[in-house]
């Protein structure tokens, strides 16, 4: 049942329990102290009464009528509380003095419960003081205590304690409930805000209030909602850019097919028609046949080279056949041949090992796109490429099972312009890295640009984020 209670109900119930226990402990203390208190009060009253009586009796010798004086003393002593004093005119030596009733003859007060009197179990104290005046015995004065008077006072104290304590406890409980309710009021707002965020309303905000801890939680929830909204919007924009990139890539391939394949196919068709006409003659022109066949051979060879370039753009053949290190080496060789004036230094750690196919393709594309950017726009004379495990020991050596690869491409070119906007190539690289759950950064200075990407081991280790297959973005990188 306790688990089903809300936090507010638990706090209120706990405070109420503490107050009830405090009141119960105080009442129990009064009950435990009642019997010793009654006994001490009883002995004290009897002792004081005896001293008082002995003082009065000692003055009877100086009065002409001690008997009348004694009666007046006894009559005046009837007004005492907690004790009664009576005169016994003819006491017997072997007879206990009569036990007088409590004042007024009413016995125990009716307002005191019987169980309370039984719990205390008081014992009445009776003392007899002999009275002698002028050598003549006038009997004795019997002093009897009345513990029921003290018991009644203790019971009144307990009843007052219960009444006043209950009123104070109720007031304190009401006050604490009000304070607790006001302090926990932001929790309801937090719950409603979380429900709104869960429903996709990322513009939901909570006004910080309550205790400093709850105010801090409200602030963090507002920040979380803002970050989620920004992330969802970025994801939506990323999806739009991915579709746009795919469309651009399709247009690029369609244009290349039209500009390259179309003319060659038309020429092949023309040469084929010429060959058919020459073959139909009685004496074919061998020189003409050789000429057409040679032209067709050159055109087929050009088509094969163009087809290889298209396939390389869509999927690097060397990567599947040779592996990442050899594919990168082949890529570097092609760039060096195309730009002999640029120094390309590569450092590929042997501990990189075999990676997931998607991870290797991502590393390859990052370097390919970065080099394309360098040779198109940077006007650099040197490019440094580093591929190494991101997880290393303190001595700099790679761990046995590195989880991610750090890819770095640094040039000494002019850097990015101040009004630079990300091109499709940069977006394509970032898409690939984010699809694997990695990170990517581009830093530009007056001494060049550094592209760094952290690529996880493979996509099977990053199932939480699975966007559509990103486009390669080849040939469309721009700064």
Coordinates of C-alpha atoms in Angstrom, one line a residue:
X1 CA 0.0 0.0 0.0
X2 CA 2.9 2.4 0.8
X3 CA 4.2 2.0 -2.7
X4 CA 0.9 3.0 -4.2
X5 CA 1.0 6.4 -2.3
X6 CA 2.2 9.5 -4.1
X7 CA 5.3 11.4 -2.8
X8 CA 3.0 14.1 -1.4
X9 CA 0.9 11.5 0.5
X10 CA 4.0 9.7 1.8
X11 CA 5.5 13.0 3.1
X12 CA 2.2 14.0 4.7
X13 CA 1.7 10.5 6.2
X14 CA 5.3 10.5 7.6
X15 CA 4.9 13.9 9.2
X16 CA 1.6 12.9 10.7
X17 CA 3.1 9.7 12.1
X18 CA 6.0 11.6 13.6
X19 CA 3.7 14.0 15.3
X20 CA 1.5 11.3 16.7
X21 CA 4.5 9.4 17.9
X22 CA 5.8 12.5 19.6
X23 CA 2.5 13.1 21.4
X24 CA 2.3 9.4 22.3
X25 CA 5.9 9.4 23.8
X26 CA 5.0 12.5 25.8
X27 CA 1.9 10.9 27.2
X28 CA 3.7 7.7 27.9
X29 CA 6.3 9.7 29.8
X30 CA 3.6 11.3 32.0
X31 CA 2.1 7.9 32.7
X32 CA 5.4 6.4 33.7
X33 CA 6.2 9.3 36.0
X34 CA 2.7 9.4 37.5
X35 CA 3.3 6.7 40.3
X36 CA 6.6 8.1 41.5
X37 CA 5.2 11.6 41.3
X38 CA 2.1 10.6 43.5
X39 CA 4.3 8.8 46.0
X40 CA 6.7 11.8 46.3
X41 CA 3.9 14.3 46.6
X42 CA 2.2 12.1 49.2
X43 CA 5.2 11.8 51.4
X44 CA 6.0 15.5 51.1
X45 CA 2.5 16.6 52.1
X46 CA 2.3 14.3 55.0
X47 CA 5.7 15.4 56.3
X48 CA 4.8 19.1 56.0
X49 CA 1.4 18.4 57.7
X50 CA 3.0 16.6 60.6
X51 CA 5.5 19.4 61.2
X52 CA 2.7 21.9 61.0
X53 CA 0.5 20.0 63.5
X54 CA 3.3 19.5 65.9
X55 CA 4.0 23.2 65.9
X56 CA 0.3 24.0 66.6
X57 CA 0.0 21.4 69.3
X58 CA 3.1 22.7 71.1
X59 CA 1.2 26.0 71.7
X60 CA -1.7 24.4 73.6
X61 CA 0.2 24.5 76.9
X62 CA -0.2 28.3 76.9
X63 CA -4.0 28.4 76.4
X64 CA -6.5 28.3 79.3
X65 CA -8.8 25.8 77.4
X66 CA -6.6 23.4 75.4
X67 CA -9.6 21.3 74.5
X68 CA -11.5 24.1 72.8
X69 CA -8.4 25.4 71.2
X70 CA -7.6 21.9 69.7
X71 CA -11.2 21.7 68.3
X72 CA -10.7 25.0 66.6
X73 CA -7.4 23.9 65.1
X74 CA -8.9 20.7 63.8
X75 CA -11.8 22.6 62.3
X76 CA -9.4 25.0 60.5
X77 CA -7.3 22.2 59.2
X78 CA -10.2 20.7 57.2
X79 CA -9.5 23.2 54.4
X80 CA -6.2 21.6 53.5
X81 CA -5.8 19.8 50.1
X82 CA -4.1 16.5 49.5
X83 CA -4.3 15.6 53.2
X84 CA -7.0 15.4 55.9
X85 CA -6.5 15.9 59.7
X86 CA -9.0 14.5 62.2
X87 CA -9.0 14.2 66.0
X88 CA -9.2 10.9 67.8
X89 CA -10.3 11.5 71.3
X90 CA -9.8 8.0 72.8
X91 CA -7.2 6.1 70.8
X92 CA -6.3 2.5 71.8
X93 CA -2.8 1.4 71.8
X94 CA -3.4 -1.7 69.8
X95 CA -6.0 -0.3 67.5
X96 CA -5.1 1.4 64.1
X97 CA -6.5 4.9 63.8
X98 CA -9.5 5.3 61.7
X99 CA -8.9 6.2 58.1
X100 CA -10.7 9.4 57.3
X101 CA -12.3 10.0 53.9
X102 CA -11.1 12.5 51.5
X103 CA -12.3 16.1 51.9
X104 CA -16.0 16.4 51.5
X105 CA -16.5 12.6 51.9
X106 CA -16.7 12.2 48.1
X107 CA -14.0 9.6 47.8
X108 CA -12.1 9.4 44.5
X109 CA -12.9 12.1 41.9
X110 CA -15.4 10.7 39.4
X111 CA -13.6 12.3 36.4
X112 CA -10.5 10.1 36.8
X113 CA -10.9 6.7 35.0
X114 CA -10.7 3.6 37.2
X115 CA -8.0 2.1 34.9
X116 CA -5.8 5.1 35.5
X117 CA -6.1 4.8 39.3
X118 CA -5.4 1.1 39.1
X119 CA -2.4 1.7 36.9
X120 CA -0.8 4.0 39.4
X121 CA -2.0 2.0 42.4
X122 CA -1.5 4.7 45.1
X123 CA -1.0 3.8 48.8
X124 CA -2.5 6.1 51.4
X125 CA -0.2 7.3 54.2
X126 CA -1.6 7.6 57.7
X127 CA 0.3 9.3 60.6
X128 CA -1.0 9.7 64.1
X129 CA 0.3 12.6 66.2
X130 CA -0.5 12.4 70.0
X131 CA -1.7 15.6 71.7
X132 CA -0.6 16.3 75.3
X133 CA -1.4 19.6 77.0
X134 CA -0.4 20.5 80.6
X135 CA 0.4 16.9 81.2
X136 CA -3.0 15.7 80.1
X137 CA -3.7 13.6 77.0
X138 CA -6.2 15.1 74.6
X139 CA -6.1 12.1 72.2
X140 CA -4.3 12.3 68.9
X141 CA -4.5 14.0 65.5
X142 CA -4.7 11.5 62.6
X143 CA -3.0 12.8 59.4
X144 CA -4.1 10.9 56.2
X145 CA -2.9 11.6 52.7
X146 CA -5.2 11.7 49.7
X147 CA -3.3 10.6 46.6
X148 CA -6.4 10.7 44.5
X149 CA -6.1 14.5 44.5
X150 CA -2.7 14.3 42.9
X151 CA -3.9 11.6 40.6
X152 CA -6.7 13.9 39.4
X153 CA -4.2 16.6 38.8
X154 CA -2.0 14.3 36.8
X155 CA -5.0 13.1 34.8
X156 CA -6.0 16.7 34.1
X157 CA -2.4 17.3 32.9
X158 CA -2.6 14.3 30.6
X159 CA -6.0 15.4 29.2
X160 CA -4.7 18.9 28.7
X161 CA -1.6 17.6 27.0
X162 CA -3.7 15.5 24.7
X163 CA -6.0 18.3 23.8
X164 CA -3.4 21.0 23.4
X165 CA -0.9 18.6 21.8
X166 CA -3.5 17.4 19.3
X167 CA -4.4 21.0 18.4
X168 CA -0.8 21.9 17.9
X169 CA 0.0 18.7 16.0
X170 CA -3.1 19.4 13.7
X171 CA -2.0 22.9 13.1
X172 CA 1.6 21.9 12.4
X173 CA 0.4 19.1 10.1
X174 CA -1.8 21.5 8.2
X175 CA 1.1 23.9 7.9
X176 CA 3.5 21.3 6.7
X177 CA 1.0 19.8 4.3
X178 CA 0.6 23.3 2.8
X179 CA 4.3 23.8 2.5
X180 CA 4.8 20.3 1.1
X181 CA 2.1 20.8 -1.5
X182 CA 3.5 24.1 -2.6
X183 CA 7.1 22.6 -2.7
X184 CA 6.0 19.6 -4.8
X185 CA 3.7 21.5 -7.1
X186 CA 6.3 21.7 -9.9
X187 CA 6.3 17.8 -10.0
X188 CA 2.9 17.9 -11.6
X189 CA 4.1 20.4 -14.1
X190 CA 7.1 18.2 -14.8
X191 CA 4.9 15.2 -15.4
X192 CA 2.7 17.1 -17.8
X193 CA 5.7 18.5 -19.6
X194 CA 7.2 15.0 -20.0
X195 CA 3.9 13.8 -21.4
X196 CA 4.0 16.6 -23.9
X197 CA 7.6 15.9 -24.9
X198 CA 6.7 12.2 -25.2
X199 CA 3.9 13.2 -27.6
X200 CA 6.4 15.1 -29.7
X201 CA 5.6 18.7 -28.5
X202 CA 9.2 19.7 -28.0
X203 CA 8.3 23.4 -27.5
X204 CA 6.9 22.4 -24.1
X205 CA 8.5 24.4 -21.3
X206 CA 8.2 24.3 -17.5
X207 CA 8.5 27.4 -15.4
X208 CA 11.2 26.7 -12.7
X209 CA 9.8 26.8 -9.2
X210 CA 9.7 25.1 -5.9
X211 CA 12.9 24.1 -4.1
X212 CA 16.3 24.7 -5.8
X213 CA 16.6 21.0 -6.7
X214 CA 13.2 21.0 -8.5
X215 CA 14.0 24.3 -10.1
X216 CA 17.2 22.8 -11.4
X217 CA 15.3 19.8 -12.7
X218 CA 12.8 22.1 -14.5
X219 CA 15.7 23.9 -16.1
X220 CA 17.4 20.7 -17.3
X221 CA 14.0 19.4 -18.7
X222 CA 13.6 22.6 -20.6
X223 CA 17.1 22.3 -22.0
X224 CA 16.4 18.6 -22.9
X225 CA 13.2 19.6 -24.7
X226 CA 15.1 22.3 -26.6
X227 CA 17.9 19.8 -27.6
X228 CA 15.4 17.2 -28.6
X229 CA 13.5 19.7 -30.8
X230 CA 16.7 20.8 -32.4
X231 CA 17.8 17.2 -33.0
X232 CA 14.5 16.3 -34.5
X233 CA 14.6 19.3 -36.8
X234 CA 18.2 18.5 -37.8
X235 CA 17.2 15.0 -38.5
X236 CA 14.4 16.2 -40.7
X237 CA 16.7 18.6 -42.5
X238 CA 19.2 15.8 -42.9
X239 CA 16.6 13.5 -44.4
X240 CA 15.7 16.3 -46.9
X241 CA 19.4 16.8 -47.7
X242 CA 19.8 13.1 -48.2
X243 CA 17.0 13.0 -50.7
X244 CA 18.4 16.0 -52.4
X245 CA 21.8 14.4 -52.6
X246 CA 20.4 11.3 -54.0
X247 CA 18.6 13.3 -56.7
X248 CA 21.8 15.3 -57.5
X249 CA 23.8 12.1 -57.7
X250 CA 21.2 10.5 -60.0
X251 CA 21.3 13.6 -62.2
X252 CA 25.1 13.4 -62.3
X253 CA 25.1 9.8 -63.3
X254 CA 22.3 10.5 -65.9
X255 CA 24.3 13.4 -67.4
X256 CA 27.5 11.3 -67.6
X257 CA 25.6 8.4 -69.2
X258 CA 24.1 10.8 -71.7
X259 CA 27.3 12.7 -72.4
X260 CA 29.6 9.7 -72.5
X261 CA 27.7 6.6 -73.3
X262 CA 25.4 8.3 -75.8
X263 CA 28.1 9.4 -78.3
X264 CA 30.1 6.2 -78.0
X265 CA 27.0 4.1 -78.6
X266 CA 26.0 6.2 -81.5
X267 CA 29.5 5.9 -83.0
X268 CA 29.5 2.1 -82.4
X269 CA 26.1 1.9 -84.2
X270 CA 27.5 3.9 -87.2
X271 CA 30.6 1.7 -87.5
X272 CA 28.4 -1.4 -87.2
X273 CA 26.3 -0.2 -90.1
X274 CA 29.4 0.5 -92.2
X275 CA 30.8 -2.9 -91.4
X276 CA 27.5 -4.5 -92.5
X277 CA 27.6 -2.6 -95.8
X278 CA 31.2 -3.5 -96.5
X279 CA 30.5 -7.2 -95.7
X280 CA 27.7 -7.3 -98.2
X281 CA 30.0 -6.3 -101.1
X282 CA 31.5 -8.9 -103.4
X283 CA 35.0 -7.9 -102.5
X284 CA 35.1 -6.3 -99.1
X285 CA 37.5 -3.4 -98.5
X286 CA 39.9 -4.9 -95.9
X287 CA 41.5 -1.5 -95.1
X288 CA 38.0 -0.1 -94.5
X289 CA 37.1 -3.0 -92.3
X290 CA 40.3 -2.6 -90.3
X291 CA 39.6 1.1 -89.9
X292 CA 36.1 0.6 -88.6
X293 CA 37.1 -2.3 -86.4
X294 CA 40.0 -0.2 -84.9
X295 CA 37.7 2.7 -84.2
X296 CA 35.2 0.4 -82.6
X297 CA 37.9 -1.1 -80.4
X298 CA 39.0 2.3 -79.2
X299 CA 35.4 3.2 -78.5
X300 CA 34.7 0.0 -76.6
X301 CA 37.9 0.6 -74.6
X302 CA 36.8 4.2 -73.8
X303 CA 33.4 2.8 -72.7
X304 CA 35.1 0.3 -70.4
X305 CA 37.2 3.0 -68.8
X306 CA 34.2 5.2 -68.3
X307 CA 32.2 2.3 -66.9
X308 CA 35.1 1.6 -64.5
X309 CA 35.0 5.3 -63.4
X310 CA 31.2 5.1 -62.8
X311 CA 31.5 1.9 -60.8
X312 CA 34.4 3.4 -58.8
X313 CA 32.1 6.3 -57.9
X314 CA 29.3 4.0 -56.9
X315 CA 31.4 1.4 -55.2
X316 CA 35.2 1.3 -55.1
X317 CA 36.3 -2.0 -56.7
X318 CA 39.7 -2.0 -55.1
X319 CA 38.2 -1.7 -51.6
X320 CA 36.4 -5.1 -52.0
X321 CA 39.2 -6.8 -53.8
X322 CA 42.3 -5.4 -52.0
X323 CA 41.1 -4.2 -48.6
X324 CA 41.2 -0.7 -47.0
X325 CA 44.9 -0.2 -46.9
X326 CA 45.6 -1.2 -50.5
X327 CA 42.5 0.7 -51.8
X328 CA 43.8 3.8 -50.1
X329 CA 47.2 3.3 -51.5
X330 CA 45.7 2.9 -55.0
X331 CA 43.7 6.1 -54.5
X332 CA 46.8 8.0 -53.4
X333 CA 48.7 6.8 -56.4
X334 CA 46.0 8.1 -58.8
X335 CA 46.0 11.5 -57.1
X336 CA 49.8 11.7 -57.2
X337 CA 49.8 10.9 -60.9
X338 CA 47.1 13.6 -61.5
X339 CA 48.9 16.2 -59.3
X340 CA 52.6 15.6 -59.2
X341 CA 53.2 19.0 -57.6
X342 CA 51.4 18.1 -54.4
X343 CA 53.1 16.0 -51.7
X344 CA 50.7 13.4 -50.2
X345 CA 51.9 11.8 -47.0
X346 CA 49.9 8.9 -45.6
X347 CA 50.1 7.1 -42.3
X348 CA 47.9 4.1 -41.9
X349 CA 48.3 2.2 -38.7
X350 CA 48.6 -1.6 -39.2
X351 CA 46.5 -2.1 -36.1
X352 CA 43.5 -0.8 -37.9
X353 CA 42.8 -4.3 -39.0
X354 CA 39.6 -5.5 -40.8
X355 CA 36.6 -3.4 -40.3
X356 CA 32.9 -3.6 -41.0
X357 CA 32.3 -3.1 -44.8
X358 CA 30.3 0.1 -44.1
X359 CA 33.0 1.5 -41.8
X360 CA 35.7 0.8 -44.4
X361 CA 33.6 2.4 -47.1
X362 CA 33.0 5.5 -44.9
X363 CA 36.7 5.9 -44.2
X364 CA 37.5 5.6 -47.9
X365 CA 34.8 8.1 -48.9
X366 CA 36.0 10.6 -46.2
X367 CA 39.5 10.6 -47.6
X368 CA 38.3 10.6 -51.2
X369 CA 36.0 13.6 -50.6
X370 CA 38.6 15.5 -48.6
X371 CA 41.2 15.0 -51.3
X372 CA 38.7 16.1 -53.9
X373 CA 38.1 19.3 -51.9
X374 CA 41.9 19.9 -51.5
X375 CA 42.7 19.6 -55.2
X376 CA 39.7 21.6 -56.4
X377 CA 39.7 24.5 -54.0
X378 CA 42.6 24.6 -51.4
X379 CA 45.6 25.3 -53.7
X380 CA 47.7 23.3 -51.3
X381 CA 51.2 21.9 -51.8
X382 CA 51.0 19.3 -49.1
X383 CA 48.4 16.9 -47.7
X384 CA 48.9 14.7 -44.6
X385 CA 46.5 11.7 -44.1
X386 CA 46.4 9.7 -40.9
X387 CA 44.3 6.6 -40.2
X388 CA 44.8 5.1 -36.7
X389 CA 42.8 3.6 -33.8
X390 CA 41.2 6.2 -31.7
X391 CA 41.7 4.1 -28.5
X392 CA 45.3 4.1 -27.4
X393 CA 47.3 3.3 -24.3
X394 CA 49.3 5.8 -22.3
X395 CA 52.4 4.9 -24.3
X396 CA 50.7 5.7 -27.6
X397 CA 50.3 2.1 -28.7
X398 CA 46.9 0.8 -29.9
X399 CA 44.8 -1.4 -27.8
X400 CA 44.1 -4.9 -28.8
X401 CA 40.4 -4.2 -29.6
X402 CA 40.1 -0.6 -30.7
X403 CA 36.5 0.4 -31.1
X404 CA 36.9 3.4 -33.4
X405 CA 39.1 4.8 -36.1
X406 CA 40.4 8.4 -36.2
X407 CA 40.7 9.7 -39.8
X408 CA 42.5 12.9 -40.3
X409 CA 43.2 14.8 -43.5
X410 CA 45.2 18.0 -43.1
X411 CA 46.3 20.4 -45.9
X412 CA 48.4 23.6 -46.0
X413 CA 46.1 25.5 -48.3
X414 CA 44.3 28.8 -48.0
X415 CA 41.7 27.6 -45.6
X416 CA 37.9 28.1 -45.8
X417 CA 36.5 31.5 -46.7
X418 CA 34.7 33.5 -44.1
X419 CA 31.3 33.2 -45.9
X420 CA 31.8 29.4 -46.3
X421 CA 28.7 27.3 -46.5
X422 CA 28.7 23.5 -46.4
X423 CA 28.5 21.9 -49.8
X424 CA 26.9 18.6 -50.7
X425 CA 30.2 16.8 -50.4
X426 CA 30.7 17.9 -46.8
X427 CA 27.1 17.0 -46.0
X428 CA 27.6 13.5 -47.6
X429 CA 30.6 12.8 -45.4
X430 CA 28.9 14.0 -42.3
X431 CA 25.9 11.8 -43.1
X432 CA 28.0 8.7 -43.4
X433 CA 29.8 9.3 -40.1
X434 CA 26.6 10.1 -38.2
X435 CA 24.9 7.0 -39.7
X436 CA 27.6 4.9 -38.0
X437 CA 27.2 6.9 -34.7
X438 CA 30.5 8.7 -35.1
X439 CA 31.5 12.4 -35.1
X440 CA 33.1 14.7 -37.6
X441 CA 34.7 18.1 -37.4
X442 CA 36.2 20.6 -39.8
X443 CA 38.8 23.2 -38.6
X444 CA 40.0 26.0 -40.8
X445 CA 42.9 28.4 -40.3
X446 CA 45.0 30.6 -42.5
X447 CA 47.4 27.6 -42.8
X448 CA 44.9 25.1 -44.1
X449 CA 42.0 22.9 -43.3
X450 CA 41.9 19.8 -41.0
X451 CA 39.1 17.3 -41.4
X452 CA 38.8 14.8 -38.6
X453 CA 36.3 12.0 -38.3
X454 CA 35.8 9.4 -35.6
X455 CA 34.4 6.2 -37.3
X456 CA 33.1 3.4 -35.1
X457 CA 34.1 -0.2 -35.8
X458 CA 30.9 -1.1 -37.7
X459 CA 27.3 -0.4 -38.1
X460 CA 26.3 -3.5 -36.3
X461 CA 27.5 -1.8 -33.1
X462 CA 25.4 1.2 -33.7
X463 CA 21.8 0.0 -34.2
X464 CA 20.3 2.9 -32.4
X465 CA 20.6 5.2 -35.4
X466 CA 19.8 3.7 -38.8
X467 CA 18.9 6.4 -41.4
X468 CA 18.5 5.7 -45.0
X469 CA 21.7 4.7 -47.0
X470 CA 23.5 8.0 -47.5
X471 CA 24.7 9.1 -50.9
X472 CA 28.3 9.1 -51.8
X473 CA 28.3 12.7 -52.9
X474 CA 31.2 12.1 -55.3
X475 CA 32.2 14.9 -57.5
X476 CA 29.9 17.5 -55.9
X477 CA 32.0 18.5 -52.9
X478 CA 32.2 22.3 -52.5
X479 CA 33.4 24.7 -49.9

